[in-house]
Amino acid sequence: IKRLYNYILHRRLHAEGVQRALTAPDKASQDSKPAMFAALALAELDKVRRRQIERVCPLDYLSVDTIRRCLQDCQLGAYAEQQWIWEQMERYDAMLMTCITKRDDALSKYDWSITVKPDLDDRDSLLAESQQRTITDLCNAIVNMDEAITALSQASRRHYKFLQPYADGDGLHLLPVDNWLMCRDGYRGPWGYNPNAQFSRYRGEPLPVPLEDLILRLHPRPIDMPAQMLVLNRSTTLAQWDVFLERLGTPPAFFVLPPDCSEELRQEYIKMSAMCYSAATGVIDHDSDIKSIPISQTSVDLFDRRYKVATEE
């Protein structure tokens, strides 16, 4: 909204011209639409070149080393891999997905409005009210205004979000730009375009549309930054817990063979022990014995407490 306001204020876009653009979708009348509403959608460019990112599931190799490498890349302005990890993490981690869904649902219940700054003198008040009507008309004409505001909220989780003003035969739109298509030459350097979503790339190409015509929301403390470590802690704890239960959930048992056991009988014992381990039944020689090793229940409790701590955090 602020970017739209500045555009209208500085370029003197009149309400009459906006209305002409909204009521005449044919190409000949598109000259009256705001110049920042381009006819070129970034989301549709180079889709074939970046198809390789869709074949990568970062959750398969997510580790402390991966997170450390991604954080180092982000310091340079290479965001593609980190943003792709967050995209997949938000979709597949049940707890994080629930939190995001609740936030988006709450945000969707609010309506937007253009307000006039209070305590203006008469001259500025009249000008502000005229600007308010113009901007309200323009925002009402944006087809996906509510969805665009919800998309901007993604910056709270992922550090930034770009929207592209776009115009087609259906009207005016604010299209979300995938975060992995943007990079930055340095921690606070200029923004660039990463059409291939190439990992570790921080020096991008010039944007096909002017950068000043994009709407950017930047958040200095993204939620997904600490969340990814907590997600890793919980998933790692569960994986290690599963391995522990698989190996030691059934108490180990060792068969004591009778004296002077032949190799043939020894193989029969090995076969029988495998059957017993799989909850089958069988018989053993009268002279043989079975030694079981009890497993302390405190080991399982340690995993349970670790998982609860990670979940609460």
JSON list of C-alpha atoms in Angstrom, two decimals, residues 36 59 61 76 93 106 152 160 182-183 185 187 207 233 235-237 248 254-255 278 280 283:
[
{"chain": "A", "resi": 36, "resn": "MET", "atom": "CA", "xyz": [4.25, -0.10, -12.51]},
{"chain": "A", "resi": 59, "resn": "LEU", "atom": "CA", "xyz": [14.37, -32.44, 4.11]},
{"chain": "A", "resi": 61, "resn": "TYR", "atom": "CA", "xyz": [19.57, -34.09, 3.72]},
{"chain": "A", "resi": 76, "resn": "LEU", "atom": "CA", "xyz": [26.39, -13.35, 1.30]},
{"chain": "A", "resi": 93, "resn": "ASP", "atom": "CA", "xyz": [6.29, -30.22, 9.55]},
{"chain": "A", "resi": 106, "resn": "ALA", "atom": "CA", "xyz": [-6.55, -14.90, 11.46]},
{"chain": "A", "resi": 152, "resn": "LEU", "atom": "CA", "xyz": [3.18, -10.23, 2.28]},
{"chain": "A", "resi": 160, "resn": "TYR", "atom": "CA", "xyz": [11.34, -10.93, 2.79]},
{"chain": "A", "resi": 182, "resn": "MET", "atom": "CA", "xyz": [15.77, -13.37, -5.61]},
{"chain": "A", "resi": 183, "resn": "CYS", "atom": "CA", "xyz": [19.31, -12.93, -4.34]},
{"chain": "A", "resi": 185, "resn": "ASP", "atom": "CA", "xyz": [24.99, -9.08, -3.55]},
{"chain": "A", "resi": 187, "resn": "TYR", "atom": "CA", "xyz": [24.19, -8.84, 3.42]},
{"chain": "A", "resi": 207, "resn": "LEU", "atom": "CA", "xyz": [15.49, -7.98, -13.12]},
{"chain": "A", "resi": 233, "resn": "ASN", "atom": "CA", "xyz": [15.87, -31.30, 16.77]},
{"chain": "A", "resi": 235, "resn": "SER", "atom": "CA", "xyz": [12.92, -34.94, 13.66]},
{"chain": "A", "resi": 236, "resn": "THR", "atom": "CA", "xyz": [16.40, -36.09, 14.74]},
{"chain": "A", "resi": 237, "resn": "THR", "atom": "CA", "xyz": [15.12, -37.12, 18.16]},
{"chain": "A", "resi": 248, "resn": "LEU", "atom": "CA", "xyz": [16.55, -52.53, 21.76]},
{"chain": "A", "resi": 254, "resn": "PHE", "atom": "CA", "xyz": [21.34, -65.06, 23.34]},
{"chain": "A", "resi": 255, "resn": "PHE", "atom": "CA", "xyz": [21.11, -68.82, 22.93]},
{"chain": "A", "resi": 278, "resn": "SER", "atom": "CA", "xyz": [10.18, -62.56, 15.21]},
{"chain": "A", "resi": 280, "resn": "ALA", "atom": "CA", "xyz": [7.42, -67.23, 16.52]},
{"chain": "A", "resi": 283, "resn": "VAL", "atom": "CA", "xyz": [11.69, -75.87, 20.81]}
]
